PDB file of C-alpha atoms and ligand atoms in Angstrom:
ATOM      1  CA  UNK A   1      35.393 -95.025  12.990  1.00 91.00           C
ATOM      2  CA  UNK A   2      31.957 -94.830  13.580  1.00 97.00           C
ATOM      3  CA  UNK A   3      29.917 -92.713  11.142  1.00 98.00           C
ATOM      4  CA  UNK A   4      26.336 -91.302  10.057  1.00 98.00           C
ATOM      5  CA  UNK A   5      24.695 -92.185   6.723  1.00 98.00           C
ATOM      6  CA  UNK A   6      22.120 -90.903   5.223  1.00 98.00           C
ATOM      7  CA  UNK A   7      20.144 -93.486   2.637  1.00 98.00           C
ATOM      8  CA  UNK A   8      17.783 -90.827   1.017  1.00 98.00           C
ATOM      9  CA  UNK A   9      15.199 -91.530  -2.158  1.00 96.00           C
ATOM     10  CA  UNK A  10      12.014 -90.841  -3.274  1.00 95.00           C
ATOM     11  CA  UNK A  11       8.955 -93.204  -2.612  1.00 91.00           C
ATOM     12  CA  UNK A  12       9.022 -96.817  -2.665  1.00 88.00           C
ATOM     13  CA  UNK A  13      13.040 -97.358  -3.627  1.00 91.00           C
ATOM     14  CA  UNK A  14      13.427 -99.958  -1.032  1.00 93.00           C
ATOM     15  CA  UNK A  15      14.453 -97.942   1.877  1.00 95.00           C
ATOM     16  CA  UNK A  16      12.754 -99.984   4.690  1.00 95.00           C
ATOM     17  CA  UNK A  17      13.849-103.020   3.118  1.00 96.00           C
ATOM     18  CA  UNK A  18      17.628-101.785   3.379  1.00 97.00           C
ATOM     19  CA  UNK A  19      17.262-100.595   6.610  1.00 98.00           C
ATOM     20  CA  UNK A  20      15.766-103.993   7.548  1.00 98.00           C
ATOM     21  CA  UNK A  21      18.774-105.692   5.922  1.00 97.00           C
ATOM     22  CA  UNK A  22      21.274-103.591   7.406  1.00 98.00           C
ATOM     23  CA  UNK A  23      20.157-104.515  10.861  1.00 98.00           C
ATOM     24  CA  UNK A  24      19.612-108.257   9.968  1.00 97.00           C
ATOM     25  CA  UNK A  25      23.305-107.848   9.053  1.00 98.00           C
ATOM     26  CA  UNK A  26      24.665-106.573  12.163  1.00 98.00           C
ATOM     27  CA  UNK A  27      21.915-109.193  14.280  1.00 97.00           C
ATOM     28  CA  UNK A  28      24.019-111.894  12.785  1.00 98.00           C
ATOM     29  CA  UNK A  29      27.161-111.644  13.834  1.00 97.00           C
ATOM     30  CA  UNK A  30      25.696-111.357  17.380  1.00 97.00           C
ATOM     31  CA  UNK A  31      25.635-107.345  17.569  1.00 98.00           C
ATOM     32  CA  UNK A  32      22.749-105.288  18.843  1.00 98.00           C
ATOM     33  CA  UNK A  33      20.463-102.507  16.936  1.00 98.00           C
ATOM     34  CA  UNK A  34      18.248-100.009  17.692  1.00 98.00           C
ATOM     35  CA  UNK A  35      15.294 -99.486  15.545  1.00 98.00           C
ATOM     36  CA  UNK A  36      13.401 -96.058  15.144  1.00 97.00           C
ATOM     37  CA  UNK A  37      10.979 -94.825  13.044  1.00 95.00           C
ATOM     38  CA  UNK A  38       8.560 -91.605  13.039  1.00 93.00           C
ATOM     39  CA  UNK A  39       5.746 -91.968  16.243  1.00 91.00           C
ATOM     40  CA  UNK A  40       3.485 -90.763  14.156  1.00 74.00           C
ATOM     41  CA  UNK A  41       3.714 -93.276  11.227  1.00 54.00           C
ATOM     42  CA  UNK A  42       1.292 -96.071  12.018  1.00 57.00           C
ATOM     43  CA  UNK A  43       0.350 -97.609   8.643  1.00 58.00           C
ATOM     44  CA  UNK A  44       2.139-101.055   9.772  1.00 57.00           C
ATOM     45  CA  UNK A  45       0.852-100.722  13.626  1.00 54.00           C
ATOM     46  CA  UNK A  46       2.997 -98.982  15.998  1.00 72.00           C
ATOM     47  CA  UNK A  47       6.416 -99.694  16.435  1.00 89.00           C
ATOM     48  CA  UNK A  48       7.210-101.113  13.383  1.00 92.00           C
ATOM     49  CA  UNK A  49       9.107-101.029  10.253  1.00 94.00           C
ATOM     50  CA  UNK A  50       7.577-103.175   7.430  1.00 91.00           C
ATOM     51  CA  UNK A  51       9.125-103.232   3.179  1.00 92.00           C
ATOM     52  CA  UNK A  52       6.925-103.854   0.681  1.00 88.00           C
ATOM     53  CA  UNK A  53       8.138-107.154   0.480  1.00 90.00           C
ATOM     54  CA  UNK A  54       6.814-108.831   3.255  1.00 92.00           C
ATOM     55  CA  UNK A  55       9.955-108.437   5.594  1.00 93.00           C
ATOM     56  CA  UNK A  56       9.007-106.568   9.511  1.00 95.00           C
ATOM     57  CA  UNK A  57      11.128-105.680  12.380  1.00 96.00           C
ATOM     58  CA  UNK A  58       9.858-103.689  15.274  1.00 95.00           C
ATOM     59  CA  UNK A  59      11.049-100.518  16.419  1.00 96.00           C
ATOM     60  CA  UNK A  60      10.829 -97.709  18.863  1.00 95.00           C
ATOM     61  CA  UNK A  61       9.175 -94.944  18.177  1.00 94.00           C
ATOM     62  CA  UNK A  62      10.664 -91.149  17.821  1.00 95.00           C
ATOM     63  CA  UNK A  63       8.732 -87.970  18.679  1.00 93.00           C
ATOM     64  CA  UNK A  64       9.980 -84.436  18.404  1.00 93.00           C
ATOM     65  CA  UNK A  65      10.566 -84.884  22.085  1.00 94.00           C
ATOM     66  CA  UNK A  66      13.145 -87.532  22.323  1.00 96.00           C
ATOM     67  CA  UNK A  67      16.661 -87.542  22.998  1.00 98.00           C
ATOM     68  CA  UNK A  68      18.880 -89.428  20.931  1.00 98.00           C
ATOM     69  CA  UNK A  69      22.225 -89.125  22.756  1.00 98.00           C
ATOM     70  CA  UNK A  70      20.534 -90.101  25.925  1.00 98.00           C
ATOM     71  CA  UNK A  71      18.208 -92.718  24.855  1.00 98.00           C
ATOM     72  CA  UNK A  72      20.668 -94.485  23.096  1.00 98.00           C
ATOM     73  CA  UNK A  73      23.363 -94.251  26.566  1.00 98.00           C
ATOM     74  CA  UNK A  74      20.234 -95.485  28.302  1.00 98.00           C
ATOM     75  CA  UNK A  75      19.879 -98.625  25.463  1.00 98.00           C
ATOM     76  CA  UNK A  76      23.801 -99.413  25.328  1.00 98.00           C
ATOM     77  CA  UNK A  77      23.602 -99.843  29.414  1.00 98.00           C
ATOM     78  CA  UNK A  78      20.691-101.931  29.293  1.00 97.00           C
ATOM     79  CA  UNK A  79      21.665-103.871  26.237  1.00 96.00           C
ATOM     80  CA  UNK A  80      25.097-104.231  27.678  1.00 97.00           C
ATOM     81  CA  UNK A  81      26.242-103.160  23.902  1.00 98.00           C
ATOM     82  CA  UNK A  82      24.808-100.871  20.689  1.00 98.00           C
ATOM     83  CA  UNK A  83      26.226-101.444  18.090  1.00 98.00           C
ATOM     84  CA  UNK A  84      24.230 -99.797  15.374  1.00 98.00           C
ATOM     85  CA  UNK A  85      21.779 -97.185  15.249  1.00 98.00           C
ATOM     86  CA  UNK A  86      18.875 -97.345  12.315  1.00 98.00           C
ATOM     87  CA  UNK A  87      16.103 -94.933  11.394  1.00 98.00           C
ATOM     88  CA  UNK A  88      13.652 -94.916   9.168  1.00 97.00           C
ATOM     89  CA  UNK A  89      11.521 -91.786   8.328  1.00 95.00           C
ATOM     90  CA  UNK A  90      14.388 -89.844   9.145  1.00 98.00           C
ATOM     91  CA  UNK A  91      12.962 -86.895   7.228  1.00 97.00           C
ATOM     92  CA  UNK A  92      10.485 -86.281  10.189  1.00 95.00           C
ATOM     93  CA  UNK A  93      13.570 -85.663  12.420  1.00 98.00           C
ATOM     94  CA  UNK A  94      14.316 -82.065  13.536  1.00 98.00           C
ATOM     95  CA  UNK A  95      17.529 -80.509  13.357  1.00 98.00           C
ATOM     96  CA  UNK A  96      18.298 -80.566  16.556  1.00 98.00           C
ATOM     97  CA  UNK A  97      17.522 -84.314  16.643  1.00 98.00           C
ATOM     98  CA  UNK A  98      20.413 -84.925  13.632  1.00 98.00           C
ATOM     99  CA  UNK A  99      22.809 -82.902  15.551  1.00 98.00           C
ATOM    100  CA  UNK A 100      22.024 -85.247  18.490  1.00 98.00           C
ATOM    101  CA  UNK A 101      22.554 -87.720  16.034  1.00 98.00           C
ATOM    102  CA  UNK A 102      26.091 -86.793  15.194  1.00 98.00           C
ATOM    103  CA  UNK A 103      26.661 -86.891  18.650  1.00 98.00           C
ATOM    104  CA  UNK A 104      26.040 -90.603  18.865  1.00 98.00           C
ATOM    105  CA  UNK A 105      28.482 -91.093  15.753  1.00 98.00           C
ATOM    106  CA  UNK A 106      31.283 -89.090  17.362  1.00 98.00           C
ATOM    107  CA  UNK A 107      30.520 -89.041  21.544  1.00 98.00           C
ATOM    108  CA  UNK A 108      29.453 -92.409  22.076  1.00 98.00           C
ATOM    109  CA  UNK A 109      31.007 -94.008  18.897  1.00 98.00           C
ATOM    110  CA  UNK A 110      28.035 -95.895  17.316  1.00 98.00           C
ATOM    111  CA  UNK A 111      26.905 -95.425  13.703  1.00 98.00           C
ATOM    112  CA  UNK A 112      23.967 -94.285  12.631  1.00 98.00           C
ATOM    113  CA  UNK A 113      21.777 -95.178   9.525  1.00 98.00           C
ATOM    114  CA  UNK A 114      19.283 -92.669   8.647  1.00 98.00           C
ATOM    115  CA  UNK A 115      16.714 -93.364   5.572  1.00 98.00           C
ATOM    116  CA  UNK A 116      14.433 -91.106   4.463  1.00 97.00           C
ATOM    117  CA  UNK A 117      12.671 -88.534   1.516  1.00 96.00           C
ATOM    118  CA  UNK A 118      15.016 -86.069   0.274  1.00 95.00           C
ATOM    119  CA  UNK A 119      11.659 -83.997  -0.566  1.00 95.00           C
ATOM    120  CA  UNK A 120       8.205 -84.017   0.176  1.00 94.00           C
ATOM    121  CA  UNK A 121       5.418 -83.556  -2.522  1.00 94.00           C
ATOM    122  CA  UNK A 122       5.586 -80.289  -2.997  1.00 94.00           C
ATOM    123  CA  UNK A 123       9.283 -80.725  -3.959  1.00 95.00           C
ATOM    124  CA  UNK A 124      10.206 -79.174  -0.815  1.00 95.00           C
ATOM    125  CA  UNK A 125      13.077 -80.630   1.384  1.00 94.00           C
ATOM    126  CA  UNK A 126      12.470 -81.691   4.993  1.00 96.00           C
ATOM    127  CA  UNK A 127      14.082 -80.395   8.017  1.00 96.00           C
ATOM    128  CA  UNK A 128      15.332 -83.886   8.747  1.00 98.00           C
ATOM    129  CA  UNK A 129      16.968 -83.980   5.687  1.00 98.00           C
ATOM    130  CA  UNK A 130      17.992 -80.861   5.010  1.00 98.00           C
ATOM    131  CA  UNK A 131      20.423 -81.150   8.553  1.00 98.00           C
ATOM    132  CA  UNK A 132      21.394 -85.314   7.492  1.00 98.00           C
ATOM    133  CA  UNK A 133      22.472 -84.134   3.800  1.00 98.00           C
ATOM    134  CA  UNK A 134      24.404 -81.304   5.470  1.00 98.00           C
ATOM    135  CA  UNK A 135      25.662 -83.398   8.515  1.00 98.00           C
ATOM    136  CA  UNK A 136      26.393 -86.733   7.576  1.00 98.00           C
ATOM    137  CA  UNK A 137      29.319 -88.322   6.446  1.00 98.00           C
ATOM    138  CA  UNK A 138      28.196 -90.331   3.344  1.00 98.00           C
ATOM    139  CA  UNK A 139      25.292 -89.992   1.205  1.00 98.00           C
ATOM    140  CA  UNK A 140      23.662 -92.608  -0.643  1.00 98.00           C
ATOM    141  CA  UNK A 141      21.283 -92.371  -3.298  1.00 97.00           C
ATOM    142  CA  UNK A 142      18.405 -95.300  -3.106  1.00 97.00           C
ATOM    143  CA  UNK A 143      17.139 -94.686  -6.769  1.00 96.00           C
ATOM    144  CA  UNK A 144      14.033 -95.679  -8.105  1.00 96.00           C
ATOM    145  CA  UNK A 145      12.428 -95.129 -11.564  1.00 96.00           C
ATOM    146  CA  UNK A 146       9.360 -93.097 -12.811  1.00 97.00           C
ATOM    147  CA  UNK A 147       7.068 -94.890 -15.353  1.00 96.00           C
ATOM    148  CA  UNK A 148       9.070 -93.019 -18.335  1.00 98.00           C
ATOM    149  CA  UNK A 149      12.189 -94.908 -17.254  1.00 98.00           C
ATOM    150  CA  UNK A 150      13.873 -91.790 -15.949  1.00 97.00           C
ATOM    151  CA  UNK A 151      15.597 -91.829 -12.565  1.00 97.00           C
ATOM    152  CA  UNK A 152      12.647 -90.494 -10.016  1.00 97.00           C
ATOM    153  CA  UNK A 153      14.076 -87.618  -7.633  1.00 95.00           C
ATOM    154  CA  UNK A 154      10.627 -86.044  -7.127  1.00 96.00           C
ATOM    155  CA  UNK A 155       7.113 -87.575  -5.217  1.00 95.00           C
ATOM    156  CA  UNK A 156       3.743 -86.719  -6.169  1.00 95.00           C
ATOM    157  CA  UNK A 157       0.597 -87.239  -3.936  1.00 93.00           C
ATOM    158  CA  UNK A 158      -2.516 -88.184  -5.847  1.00 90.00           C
ATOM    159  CA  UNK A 159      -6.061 -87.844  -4.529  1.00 85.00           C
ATOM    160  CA  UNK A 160      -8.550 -90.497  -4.712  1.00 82.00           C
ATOM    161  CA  UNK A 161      -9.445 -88.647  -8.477  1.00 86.00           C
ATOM    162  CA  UNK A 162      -5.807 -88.974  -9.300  1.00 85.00           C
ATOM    163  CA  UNK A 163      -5.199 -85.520  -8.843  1.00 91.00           C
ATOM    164  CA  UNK A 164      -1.747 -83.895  -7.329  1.00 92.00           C
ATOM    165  CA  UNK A 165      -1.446 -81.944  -4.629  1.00 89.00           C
ATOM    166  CA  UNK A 166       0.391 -79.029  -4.285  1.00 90.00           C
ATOM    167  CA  UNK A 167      -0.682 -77.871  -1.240  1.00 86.00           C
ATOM    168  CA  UNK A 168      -0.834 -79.211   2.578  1.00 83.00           C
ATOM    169  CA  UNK A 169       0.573 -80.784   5.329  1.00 83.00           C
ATOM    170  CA  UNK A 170       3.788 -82.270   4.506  1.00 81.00           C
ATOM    171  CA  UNK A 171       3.841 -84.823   7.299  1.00 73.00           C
ATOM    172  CA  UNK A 172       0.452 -86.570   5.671  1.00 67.00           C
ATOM    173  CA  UNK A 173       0.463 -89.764   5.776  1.00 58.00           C
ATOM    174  CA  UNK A 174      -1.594 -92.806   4.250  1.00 56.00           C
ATOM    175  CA  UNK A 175      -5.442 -92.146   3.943  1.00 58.00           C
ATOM    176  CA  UNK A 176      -6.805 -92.802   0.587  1.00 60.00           C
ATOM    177  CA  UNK A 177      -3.624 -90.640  -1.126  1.00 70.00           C
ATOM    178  CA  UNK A 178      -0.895 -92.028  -3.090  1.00 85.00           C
ATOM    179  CA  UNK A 179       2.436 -91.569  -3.355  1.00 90.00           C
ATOM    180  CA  UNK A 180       3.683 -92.005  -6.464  1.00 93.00           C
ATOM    181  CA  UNK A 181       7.914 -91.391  -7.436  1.00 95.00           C
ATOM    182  CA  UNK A 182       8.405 -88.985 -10.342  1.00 97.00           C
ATOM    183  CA  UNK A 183      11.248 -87.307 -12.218  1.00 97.00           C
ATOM    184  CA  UNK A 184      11.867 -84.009 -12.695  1.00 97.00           C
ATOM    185  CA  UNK A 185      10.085 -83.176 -15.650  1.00 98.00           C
ATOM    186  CA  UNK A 186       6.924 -85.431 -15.055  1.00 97.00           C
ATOM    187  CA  UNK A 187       7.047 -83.883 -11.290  1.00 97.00           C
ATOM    188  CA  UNK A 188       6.993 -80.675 -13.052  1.00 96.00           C
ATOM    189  CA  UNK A 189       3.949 -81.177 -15.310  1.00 96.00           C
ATOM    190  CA  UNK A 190       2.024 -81.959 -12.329  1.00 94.00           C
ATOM    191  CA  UNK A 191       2.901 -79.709  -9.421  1.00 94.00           C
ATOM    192  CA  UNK A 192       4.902 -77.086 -11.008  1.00 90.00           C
TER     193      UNK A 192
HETATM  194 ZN1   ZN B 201       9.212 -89.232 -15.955  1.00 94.39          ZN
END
């Protein structure tokens, strides 16, 4: 049975480089992926997802336009087969997107890997996923640390002076801010 997952973290927990895995996985035994990640998401060059360890893959791009259940029908007849669908910055999806989504798992029978924030730096969730941690059928934690050794749930973004914001656009992305995984408590202190 095919299913969705949804690989969810804060910052820099190695989801690119499990998503890159997972695909090098299925490329192995001769199967074919699909590769998305968020159009507007162009710190690597377009098309792209890249881990902070060096590994790369390319990938299409997804817009707030596209259709899932038909792009990947178009894919599996042009590929002759798709066997796996993977997307990173799946927090930038909309609903509507993850409910095409499920339609993929349970229509057309292909699963679905979805990575992404489970918050934004505000501590705020994401419409993407908000729907994937309703919708999907497993959940899995990527965990990552903040520097007090506690398990980091929460992201800050730091200005050039260091400083946290706890205001704007939640779809920011690189410029001279950092993202830096928190827990809780040192989350708290900052943008509480
Ligand atoms: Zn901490």
């Amino acid at each position: 049975m095919a299913q969705l997952y949804f690989y969810y973290s804060a910052m820099n927990a190695g989801k690119s480089t499990a998503l890159l895995q997972s695909a090098y996985n299925y490329q192995e035994r001769g199967m074919q992926v699909a590769i998305f990640t968020a159009a507007f998401d162009d710190r690597f060059g377009i098309g792209k997802v890249s881990s902070r360890i060096g590994l790369s893959m390319d990938a299409l791009l997804f817009d707030e336009d596209l259709d899932f259940v038909a792009r990947c029908e178009d894919l599996r007849d042009s590929l002759g087969r798709l066997d796996c669908v993977l997307i990173d910055e799946a927090q930038f999806l909309s609903k509507n997107q993850v409910r095409q989504l499920t339609d993929v798992v349970d229509k057309l029978r292909i699963p679905v890997l979805a990575f992404g924030l489970r918050t934004d730096f505000i501590g705020e969730t994401f419409a993407g996923s908000q729907a994937l941690l309703a919708w999907a059928d497993k959940l899995i934690e990527l965990k990552t640390i903040c520097h007090c050794g506690r398990k980091a749930n929460f992201v800050v973004r730091l200005d050039a002076d260091g400083k946290a914001a706890r205001a704007g656009s939640q779809v920011e992305i690189g410029g001279n801010d950092r993202y830096v995984s928190m827990c809780r408590l040192h989350f708290k202190e900052l943008v509480w």
